[in-house]
PDB file of C-alpha atoms in Angstrom:
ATOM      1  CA  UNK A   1     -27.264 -49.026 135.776  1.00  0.00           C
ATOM      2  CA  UNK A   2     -28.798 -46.442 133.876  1.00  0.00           C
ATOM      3  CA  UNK A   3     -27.927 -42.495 135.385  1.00  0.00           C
ATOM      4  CA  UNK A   4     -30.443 -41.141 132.329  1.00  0.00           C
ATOM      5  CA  UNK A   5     -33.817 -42.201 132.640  1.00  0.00           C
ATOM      6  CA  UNK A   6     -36.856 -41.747 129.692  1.00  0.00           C
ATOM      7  CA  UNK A   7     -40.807 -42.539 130.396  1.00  0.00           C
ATOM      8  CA  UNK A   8     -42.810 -43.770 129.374  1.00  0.00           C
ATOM      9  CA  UNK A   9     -40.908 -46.607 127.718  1.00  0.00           C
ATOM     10  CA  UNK A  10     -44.134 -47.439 125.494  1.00  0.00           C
ATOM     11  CA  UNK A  11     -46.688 -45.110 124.537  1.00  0.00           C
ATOM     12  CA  UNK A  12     -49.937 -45.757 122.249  1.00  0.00           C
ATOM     13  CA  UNK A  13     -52.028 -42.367 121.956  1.00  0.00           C
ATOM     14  CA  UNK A  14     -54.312 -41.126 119.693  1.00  0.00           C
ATOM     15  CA  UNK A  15     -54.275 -39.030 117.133  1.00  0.00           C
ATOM     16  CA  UNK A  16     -54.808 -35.125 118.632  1.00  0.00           C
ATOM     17  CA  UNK A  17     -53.881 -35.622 121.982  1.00  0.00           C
ATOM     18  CA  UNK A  18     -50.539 -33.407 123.816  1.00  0.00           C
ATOM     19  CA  UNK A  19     -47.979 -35.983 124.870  1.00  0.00           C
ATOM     20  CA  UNK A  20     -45.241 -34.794 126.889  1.00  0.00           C
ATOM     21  CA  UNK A  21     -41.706 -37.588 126.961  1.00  0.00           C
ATOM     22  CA  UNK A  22     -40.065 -37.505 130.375  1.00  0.00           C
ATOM     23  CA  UNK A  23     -36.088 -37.083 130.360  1.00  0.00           C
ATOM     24  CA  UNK A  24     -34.284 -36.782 133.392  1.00  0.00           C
ATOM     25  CA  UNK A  25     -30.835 -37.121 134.593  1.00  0.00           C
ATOM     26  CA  UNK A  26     -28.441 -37.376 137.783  1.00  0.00           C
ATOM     27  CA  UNK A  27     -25.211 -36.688 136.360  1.00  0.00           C
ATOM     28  CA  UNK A  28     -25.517 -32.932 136.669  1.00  0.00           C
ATOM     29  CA  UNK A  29     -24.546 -32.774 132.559  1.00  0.00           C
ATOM     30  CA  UNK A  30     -25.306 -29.305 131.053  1.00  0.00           C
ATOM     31  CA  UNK A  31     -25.634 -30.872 127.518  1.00  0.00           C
ATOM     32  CA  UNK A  32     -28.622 -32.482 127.061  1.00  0.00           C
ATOM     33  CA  UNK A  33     -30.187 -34.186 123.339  1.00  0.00           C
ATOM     34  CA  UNK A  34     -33.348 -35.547 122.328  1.00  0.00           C
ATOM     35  CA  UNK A  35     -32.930 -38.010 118.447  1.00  0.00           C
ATOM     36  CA  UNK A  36     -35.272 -39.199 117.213  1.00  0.00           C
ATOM     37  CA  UNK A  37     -35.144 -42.479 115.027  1.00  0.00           C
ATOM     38  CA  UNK A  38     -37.812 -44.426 113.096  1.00  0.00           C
ATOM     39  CA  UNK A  39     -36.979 -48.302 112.731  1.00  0.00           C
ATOM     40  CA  UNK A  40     -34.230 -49.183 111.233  1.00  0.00           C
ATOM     41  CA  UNK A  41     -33.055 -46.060 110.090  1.00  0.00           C
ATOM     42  CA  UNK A  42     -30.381 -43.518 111.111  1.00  0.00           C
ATOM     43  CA  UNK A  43     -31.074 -41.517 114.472  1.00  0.00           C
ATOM     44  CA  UNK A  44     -32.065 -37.737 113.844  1.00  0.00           C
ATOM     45  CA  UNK A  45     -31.277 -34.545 116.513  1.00  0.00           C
ATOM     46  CA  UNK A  46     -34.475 -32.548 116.909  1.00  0.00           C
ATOM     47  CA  UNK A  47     -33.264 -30.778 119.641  1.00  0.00           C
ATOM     48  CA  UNK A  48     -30.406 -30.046 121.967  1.00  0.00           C
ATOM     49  CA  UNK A  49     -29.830 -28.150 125.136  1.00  0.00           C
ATOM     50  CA  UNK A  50     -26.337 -26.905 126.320  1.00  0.00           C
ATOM     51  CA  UNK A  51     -27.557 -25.428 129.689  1.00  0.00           C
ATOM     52  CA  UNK A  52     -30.825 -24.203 131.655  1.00  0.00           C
ATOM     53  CA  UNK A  53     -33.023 -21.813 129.435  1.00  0.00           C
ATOM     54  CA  UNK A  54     -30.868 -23.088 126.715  1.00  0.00           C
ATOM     55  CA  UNK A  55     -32.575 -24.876 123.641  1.00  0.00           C
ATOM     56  CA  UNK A  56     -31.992 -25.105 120.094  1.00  0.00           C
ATOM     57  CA  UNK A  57     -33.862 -26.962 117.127  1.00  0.00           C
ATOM     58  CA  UNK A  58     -31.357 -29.837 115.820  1.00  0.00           C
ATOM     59  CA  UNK A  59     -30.534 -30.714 112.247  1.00  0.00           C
ATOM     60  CA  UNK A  60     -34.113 -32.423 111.415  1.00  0.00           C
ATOM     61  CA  UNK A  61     -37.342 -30.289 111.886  1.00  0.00           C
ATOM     62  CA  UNK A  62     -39.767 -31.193 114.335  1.00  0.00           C
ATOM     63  CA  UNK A  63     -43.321 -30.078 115.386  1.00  0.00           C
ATOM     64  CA  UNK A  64     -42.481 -31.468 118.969  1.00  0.00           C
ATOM     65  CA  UNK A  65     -40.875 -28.582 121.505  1.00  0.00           C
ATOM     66  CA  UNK A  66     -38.626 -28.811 124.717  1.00  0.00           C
ATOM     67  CA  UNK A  67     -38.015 -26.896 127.637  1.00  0.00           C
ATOM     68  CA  UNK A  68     -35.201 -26.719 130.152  1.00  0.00           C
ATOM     69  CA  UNK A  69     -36.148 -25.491 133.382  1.00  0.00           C
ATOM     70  CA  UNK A  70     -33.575 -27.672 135.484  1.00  0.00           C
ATOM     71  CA  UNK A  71     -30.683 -29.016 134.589  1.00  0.00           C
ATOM     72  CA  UNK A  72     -31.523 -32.528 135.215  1.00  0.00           C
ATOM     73  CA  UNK A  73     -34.441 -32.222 133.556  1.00  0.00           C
ATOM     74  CA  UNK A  74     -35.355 -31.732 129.512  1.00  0.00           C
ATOM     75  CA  UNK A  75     -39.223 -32.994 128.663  1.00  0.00           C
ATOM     76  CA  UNK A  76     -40.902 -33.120 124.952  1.00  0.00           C
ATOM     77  CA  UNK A  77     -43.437 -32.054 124.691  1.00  0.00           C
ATOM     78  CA  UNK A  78     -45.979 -32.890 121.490  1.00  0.00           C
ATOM     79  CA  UNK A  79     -49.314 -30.055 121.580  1.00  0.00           C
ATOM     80  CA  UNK A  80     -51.232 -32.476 119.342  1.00  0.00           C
ATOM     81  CA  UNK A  81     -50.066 -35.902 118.275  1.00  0.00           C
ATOM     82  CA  UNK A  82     -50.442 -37.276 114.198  1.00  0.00           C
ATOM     83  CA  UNK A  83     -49.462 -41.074 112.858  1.00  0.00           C
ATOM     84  CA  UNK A  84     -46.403 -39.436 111.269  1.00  0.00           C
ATOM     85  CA  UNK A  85     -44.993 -38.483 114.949  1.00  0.00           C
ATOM     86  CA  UNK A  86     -45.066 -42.142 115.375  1.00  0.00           C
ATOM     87  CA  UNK A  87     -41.135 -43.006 115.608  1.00  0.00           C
ATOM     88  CA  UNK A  88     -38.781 -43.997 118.827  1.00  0.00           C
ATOM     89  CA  UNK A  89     -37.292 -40.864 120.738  1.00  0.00           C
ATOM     90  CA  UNK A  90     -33.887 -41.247 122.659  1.00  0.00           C
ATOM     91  CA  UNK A  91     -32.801 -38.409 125.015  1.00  0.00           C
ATOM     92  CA  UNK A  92     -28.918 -38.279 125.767  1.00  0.00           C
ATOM     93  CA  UNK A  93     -26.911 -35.829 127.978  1.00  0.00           C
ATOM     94  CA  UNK A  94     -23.284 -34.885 127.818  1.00  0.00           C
ATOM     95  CA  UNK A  95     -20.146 -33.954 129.783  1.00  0.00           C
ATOM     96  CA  UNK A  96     -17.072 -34.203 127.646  1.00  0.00           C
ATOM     97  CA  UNK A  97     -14.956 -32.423 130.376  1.00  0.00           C
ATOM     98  CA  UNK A  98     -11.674 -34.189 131.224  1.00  0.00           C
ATOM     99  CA  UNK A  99     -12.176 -36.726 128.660  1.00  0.00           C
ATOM    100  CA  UNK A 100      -9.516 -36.661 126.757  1.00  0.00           C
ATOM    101  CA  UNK A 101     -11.945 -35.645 123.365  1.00  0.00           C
ATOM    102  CA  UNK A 102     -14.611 -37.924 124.103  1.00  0.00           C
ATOM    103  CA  UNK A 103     -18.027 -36.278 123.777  1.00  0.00           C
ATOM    104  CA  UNK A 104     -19.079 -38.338 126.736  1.00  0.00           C
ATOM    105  CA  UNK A 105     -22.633 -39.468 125.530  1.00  0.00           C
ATOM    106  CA  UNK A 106     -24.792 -41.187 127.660  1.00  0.00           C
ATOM    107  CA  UNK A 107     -28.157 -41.997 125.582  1.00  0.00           C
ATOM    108  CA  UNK A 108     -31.579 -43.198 127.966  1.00  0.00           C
ATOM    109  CA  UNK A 109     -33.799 -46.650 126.750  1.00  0.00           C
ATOM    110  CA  UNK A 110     -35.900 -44.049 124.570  1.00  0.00           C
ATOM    111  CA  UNK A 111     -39.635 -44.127 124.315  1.00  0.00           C
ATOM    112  CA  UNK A 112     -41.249 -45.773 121.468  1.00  0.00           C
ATOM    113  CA  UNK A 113     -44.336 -43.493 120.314  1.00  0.00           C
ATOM    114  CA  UNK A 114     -47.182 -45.070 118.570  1.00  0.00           C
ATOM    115  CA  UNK A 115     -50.011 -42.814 117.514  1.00  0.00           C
ATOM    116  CA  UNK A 116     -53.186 -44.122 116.424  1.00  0.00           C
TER     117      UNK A 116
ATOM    118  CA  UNK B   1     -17.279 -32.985 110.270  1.00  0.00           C
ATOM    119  CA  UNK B   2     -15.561 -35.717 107.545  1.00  0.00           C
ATOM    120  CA  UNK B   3     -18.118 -38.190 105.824  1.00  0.00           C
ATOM    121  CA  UNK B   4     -17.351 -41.541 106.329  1.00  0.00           C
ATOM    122  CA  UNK B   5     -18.600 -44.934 104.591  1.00  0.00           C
ATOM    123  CA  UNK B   6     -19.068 -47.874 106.354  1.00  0.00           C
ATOM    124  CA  UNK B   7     -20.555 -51.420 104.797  1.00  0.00           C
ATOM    125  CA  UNK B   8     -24.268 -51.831 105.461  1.00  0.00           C
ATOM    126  CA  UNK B   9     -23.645 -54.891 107.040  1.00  0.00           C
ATOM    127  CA  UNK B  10     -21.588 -57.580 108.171  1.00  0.00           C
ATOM    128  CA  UNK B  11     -21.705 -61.426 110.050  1.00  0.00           C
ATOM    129  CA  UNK B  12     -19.182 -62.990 112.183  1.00  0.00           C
ATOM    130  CA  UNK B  13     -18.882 -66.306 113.677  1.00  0.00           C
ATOM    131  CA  UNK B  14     -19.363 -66.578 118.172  1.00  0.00           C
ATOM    132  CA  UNK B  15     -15.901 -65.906 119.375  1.00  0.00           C
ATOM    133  CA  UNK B  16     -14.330 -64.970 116.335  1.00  0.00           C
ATOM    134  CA  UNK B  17     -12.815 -61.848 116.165  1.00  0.00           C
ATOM    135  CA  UNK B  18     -14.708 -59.234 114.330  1.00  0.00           C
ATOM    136  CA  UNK B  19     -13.538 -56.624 112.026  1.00  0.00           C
ATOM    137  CA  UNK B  20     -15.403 -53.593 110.999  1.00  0.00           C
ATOM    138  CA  UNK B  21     -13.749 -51.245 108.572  1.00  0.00           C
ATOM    139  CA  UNK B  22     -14.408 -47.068 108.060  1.00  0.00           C
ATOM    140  CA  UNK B  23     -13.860 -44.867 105.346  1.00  0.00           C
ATOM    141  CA  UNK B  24     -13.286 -41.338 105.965  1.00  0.00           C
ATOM    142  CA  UNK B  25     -10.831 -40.340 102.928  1.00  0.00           C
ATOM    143  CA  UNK B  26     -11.658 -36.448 104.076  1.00  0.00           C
ATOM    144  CA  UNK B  27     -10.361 -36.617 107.492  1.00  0.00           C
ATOM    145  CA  UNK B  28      -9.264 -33.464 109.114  1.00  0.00           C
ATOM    146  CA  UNK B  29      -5.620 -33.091 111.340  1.00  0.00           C
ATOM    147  CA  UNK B  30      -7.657 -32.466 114.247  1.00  0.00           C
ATOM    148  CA  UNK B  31     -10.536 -35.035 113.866  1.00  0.00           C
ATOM    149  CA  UNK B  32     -10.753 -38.069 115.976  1.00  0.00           C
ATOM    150  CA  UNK B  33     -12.401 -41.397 114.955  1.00  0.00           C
ATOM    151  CA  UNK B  34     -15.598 -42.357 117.718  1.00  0.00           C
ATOM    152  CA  UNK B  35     -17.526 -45.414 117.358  1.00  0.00           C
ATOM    153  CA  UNK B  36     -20.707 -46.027 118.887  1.00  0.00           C
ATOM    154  CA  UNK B  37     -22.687 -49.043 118.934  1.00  0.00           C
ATOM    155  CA  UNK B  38     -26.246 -49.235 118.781  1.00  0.00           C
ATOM    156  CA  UNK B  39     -28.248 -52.849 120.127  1.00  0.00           C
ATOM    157  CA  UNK B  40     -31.870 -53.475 118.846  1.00  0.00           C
ATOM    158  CA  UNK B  41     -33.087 -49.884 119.095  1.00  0.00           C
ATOM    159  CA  UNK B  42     -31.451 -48.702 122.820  1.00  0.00           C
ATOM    160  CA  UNK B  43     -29.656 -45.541 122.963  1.00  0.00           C
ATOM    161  CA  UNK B  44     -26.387 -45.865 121.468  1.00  0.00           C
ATOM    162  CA  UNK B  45     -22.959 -46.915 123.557  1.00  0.00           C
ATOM    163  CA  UNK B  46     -19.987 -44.894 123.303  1.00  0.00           C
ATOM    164  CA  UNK B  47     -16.890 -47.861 122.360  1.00  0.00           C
ATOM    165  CA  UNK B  48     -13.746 -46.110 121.964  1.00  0.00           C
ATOM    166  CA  UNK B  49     -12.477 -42.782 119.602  1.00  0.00           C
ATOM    167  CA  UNK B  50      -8.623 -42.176 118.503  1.00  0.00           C
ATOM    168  CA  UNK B  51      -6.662 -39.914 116.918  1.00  0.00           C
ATOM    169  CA  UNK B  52      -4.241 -41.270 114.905  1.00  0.00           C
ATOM    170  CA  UNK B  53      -2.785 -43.806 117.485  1.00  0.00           C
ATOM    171  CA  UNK B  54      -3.935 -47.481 118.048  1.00  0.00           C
ATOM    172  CA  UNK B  55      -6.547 -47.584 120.659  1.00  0.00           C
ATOM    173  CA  UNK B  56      -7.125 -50.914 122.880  1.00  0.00           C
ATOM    174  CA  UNK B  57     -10.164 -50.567 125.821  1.00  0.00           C
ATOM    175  CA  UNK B  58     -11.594 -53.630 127.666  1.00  0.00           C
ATOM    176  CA  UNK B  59     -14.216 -53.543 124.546  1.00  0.00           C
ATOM    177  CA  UNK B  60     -12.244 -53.225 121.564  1.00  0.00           C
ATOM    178  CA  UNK B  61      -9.296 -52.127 119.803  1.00  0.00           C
ATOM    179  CA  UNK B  62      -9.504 -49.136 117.132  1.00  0.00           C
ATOM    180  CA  UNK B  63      -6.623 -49.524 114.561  1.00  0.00           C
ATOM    181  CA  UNK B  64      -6.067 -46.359 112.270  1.00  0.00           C
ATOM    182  CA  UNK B  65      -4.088 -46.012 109.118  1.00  0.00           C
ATOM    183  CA  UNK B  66      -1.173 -44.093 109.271  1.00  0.00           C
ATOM    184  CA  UNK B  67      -2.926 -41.911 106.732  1.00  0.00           C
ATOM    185  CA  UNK B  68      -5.783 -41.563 108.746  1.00  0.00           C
ATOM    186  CA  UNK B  69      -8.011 -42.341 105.883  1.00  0.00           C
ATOM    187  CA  UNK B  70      -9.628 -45.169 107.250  1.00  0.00           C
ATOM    188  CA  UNK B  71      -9.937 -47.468 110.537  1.00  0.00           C
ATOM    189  CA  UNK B  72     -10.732 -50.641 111.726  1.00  0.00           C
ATOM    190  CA  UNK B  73     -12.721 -51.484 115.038  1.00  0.00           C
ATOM    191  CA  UNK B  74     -12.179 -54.957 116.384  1.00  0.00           C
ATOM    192  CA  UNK B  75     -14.200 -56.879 118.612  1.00  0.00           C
ATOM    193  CA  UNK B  76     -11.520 -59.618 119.840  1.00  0.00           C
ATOM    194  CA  UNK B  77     -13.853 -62.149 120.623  1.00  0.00           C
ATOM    195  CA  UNK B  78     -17.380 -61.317 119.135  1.00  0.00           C
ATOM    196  CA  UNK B  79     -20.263 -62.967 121.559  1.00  0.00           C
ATOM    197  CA  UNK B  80     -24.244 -62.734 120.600  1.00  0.00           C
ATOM    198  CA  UNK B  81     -24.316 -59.861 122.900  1.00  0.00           C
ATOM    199  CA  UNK B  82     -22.083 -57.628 120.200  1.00  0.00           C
ATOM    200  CA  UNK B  83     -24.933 -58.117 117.508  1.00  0.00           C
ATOM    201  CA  UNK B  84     -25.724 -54.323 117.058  1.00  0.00           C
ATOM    202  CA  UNK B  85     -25.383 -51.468 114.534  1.00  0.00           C
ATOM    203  CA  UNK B  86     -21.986 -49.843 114.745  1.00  0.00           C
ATOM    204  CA  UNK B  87     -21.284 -46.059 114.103  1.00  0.00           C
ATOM    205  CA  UNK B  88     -18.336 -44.516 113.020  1.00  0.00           C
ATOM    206  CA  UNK B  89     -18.190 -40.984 113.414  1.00  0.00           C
ATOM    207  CA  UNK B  90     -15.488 -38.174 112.373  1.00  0.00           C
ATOM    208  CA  UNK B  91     -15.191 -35.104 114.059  1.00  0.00           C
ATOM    209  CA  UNK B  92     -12.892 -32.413 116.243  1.00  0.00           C
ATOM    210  CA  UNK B  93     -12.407 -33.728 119.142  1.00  0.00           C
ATOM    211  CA  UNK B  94     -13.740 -31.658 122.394  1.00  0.00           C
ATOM    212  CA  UNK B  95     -11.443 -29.295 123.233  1.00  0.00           C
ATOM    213  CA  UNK B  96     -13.507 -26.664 125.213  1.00  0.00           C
ATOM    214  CA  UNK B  97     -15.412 -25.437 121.946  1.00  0.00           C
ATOM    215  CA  UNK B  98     -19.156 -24.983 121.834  1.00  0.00           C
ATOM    216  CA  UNK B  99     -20.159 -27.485 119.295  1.00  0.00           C
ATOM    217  CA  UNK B 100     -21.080 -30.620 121.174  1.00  0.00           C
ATOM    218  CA  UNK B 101     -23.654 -32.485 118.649  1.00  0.00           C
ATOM    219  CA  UNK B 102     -22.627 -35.910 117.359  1.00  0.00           C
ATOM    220  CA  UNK B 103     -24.104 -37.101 114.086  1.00  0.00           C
ATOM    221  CA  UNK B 104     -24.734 -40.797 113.885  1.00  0.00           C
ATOM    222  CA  UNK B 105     -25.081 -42.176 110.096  1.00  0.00           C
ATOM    223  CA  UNK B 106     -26.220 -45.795 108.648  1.00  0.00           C
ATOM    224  CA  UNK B 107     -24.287 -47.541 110.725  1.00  0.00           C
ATOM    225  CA  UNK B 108     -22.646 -51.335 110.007  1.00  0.00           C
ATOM    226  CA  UNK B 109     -25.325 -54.305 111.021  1.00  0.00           C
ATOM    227  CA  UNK B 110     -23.199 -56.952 112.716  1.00  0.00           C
ATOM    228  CA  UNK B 111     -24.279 -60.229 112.777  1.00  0.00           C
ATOM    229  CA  UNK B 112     -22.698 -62.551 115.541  1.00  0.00           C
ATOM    230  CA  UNK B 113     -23.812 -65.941 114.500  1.00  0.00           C
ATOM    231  CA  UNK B 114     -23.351 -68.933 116.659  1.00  0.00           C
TER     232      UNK B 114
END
């Protein structure tokens, strides 16, 4: 069973509107990751958390944002939705403690964004 | 974090073993070899990672070259299921550092074909 959970799994907007993507997790992980991947190409980070109050912009720029008020908790958030925003967006949290150099990635379903 | 080259894709027969090969000639001491696997678009699966030693989990076995330049993850018995992009990825293990972003490249299709 799933212990990272995304909504909505499907979303069709149109073009202008804010969208906020749900990510929320009960593992207690400080790390927390949202990719972002268009179909059938490689995944991107566009942003990463390593604790509450802490984000950072990942390797591929984004116009979406994030916030991290709780730790089981990291939303995106985008103010005004385009076509080119359009692309599947997987959140993931870590814990690599006590495992023996595994990173200990745990990725959601992810949330396929259409916009119209 | 080392580059490493994997085939774009790949088929294998239903419960045949499957054999996917990596390339990462630039390999660091302290790097470990991670492969994820990735099926029809859901968040990716952690497999198995190694060092330099053989690695055998109730998934699959990760061989390395004694040179470390390259591995091999097998998939004893390959089933429909294991149709899914496969990522190999190179980097310092965790260790208590700070840097705890994976990069995931192309990726290896495999087929499973029945």
């Amino acid at each position: 069973e799933a212990d990272i959970y995304q909504t909505p799994r499907y979303l069709v907007i149109g073009t202008g509107k804010k969208i906020t993507l749900e990510c929320s997790q009960t593992m207690g992980h400080d790390k927390m990751y949202w990719y972002q991947q268009d179909p059938g190409m490689e995944l991107h980070l566009i942003h990463y958390s390593y604790g509450v109050n802490s984000t950072e912009k990942g390797d591929l720029s984004s116009e979406s944002t994030v916030s991290r008020i709780r730790t089981e908790h990291f939303p995106l958030t985008l103010e005004s939705a385009r076509p080119s925003h359009t692309s599947q967006y997987l959140c993931a949290s870590s814990d690599p403690r006590g495992t023996g150099g595994n990173y200990g990635y745990t990725f959601g379903s992810g949330t396929r964004l259409t916009v119209v | 974090d080392a580059k490493t080259t994997q085939p774009p894709s790949m088929d294998c027969a239903e419960g045949r073993a499957a054999n996917l090969p990596c390339n990462h000639s630039t390999i660091s001491g302290n790097e470990y070899v991670y492969w994820y696997r990735q099926i029809h678009s859901q968040g990716p699966q952690y497999i198995i990672h190694g060092l330099k030693n053989n690695e055998t989990n109730e998934m699959a076995s990760l061989i390395i070259t004694e040179d470390r330049k390259s591995s091999t993850l097998i998939l004893p018995h390959a089933t429909l299921r294991d149709t899914a992009v496969y990522y190999c990825i190179v980097r310092v293990g965790y260790s208590g550092g700070s840097n705890y972003k994976l990069t995931f490249g192309k990726g290896t299709l495999l087929t499973v074909n029945p």
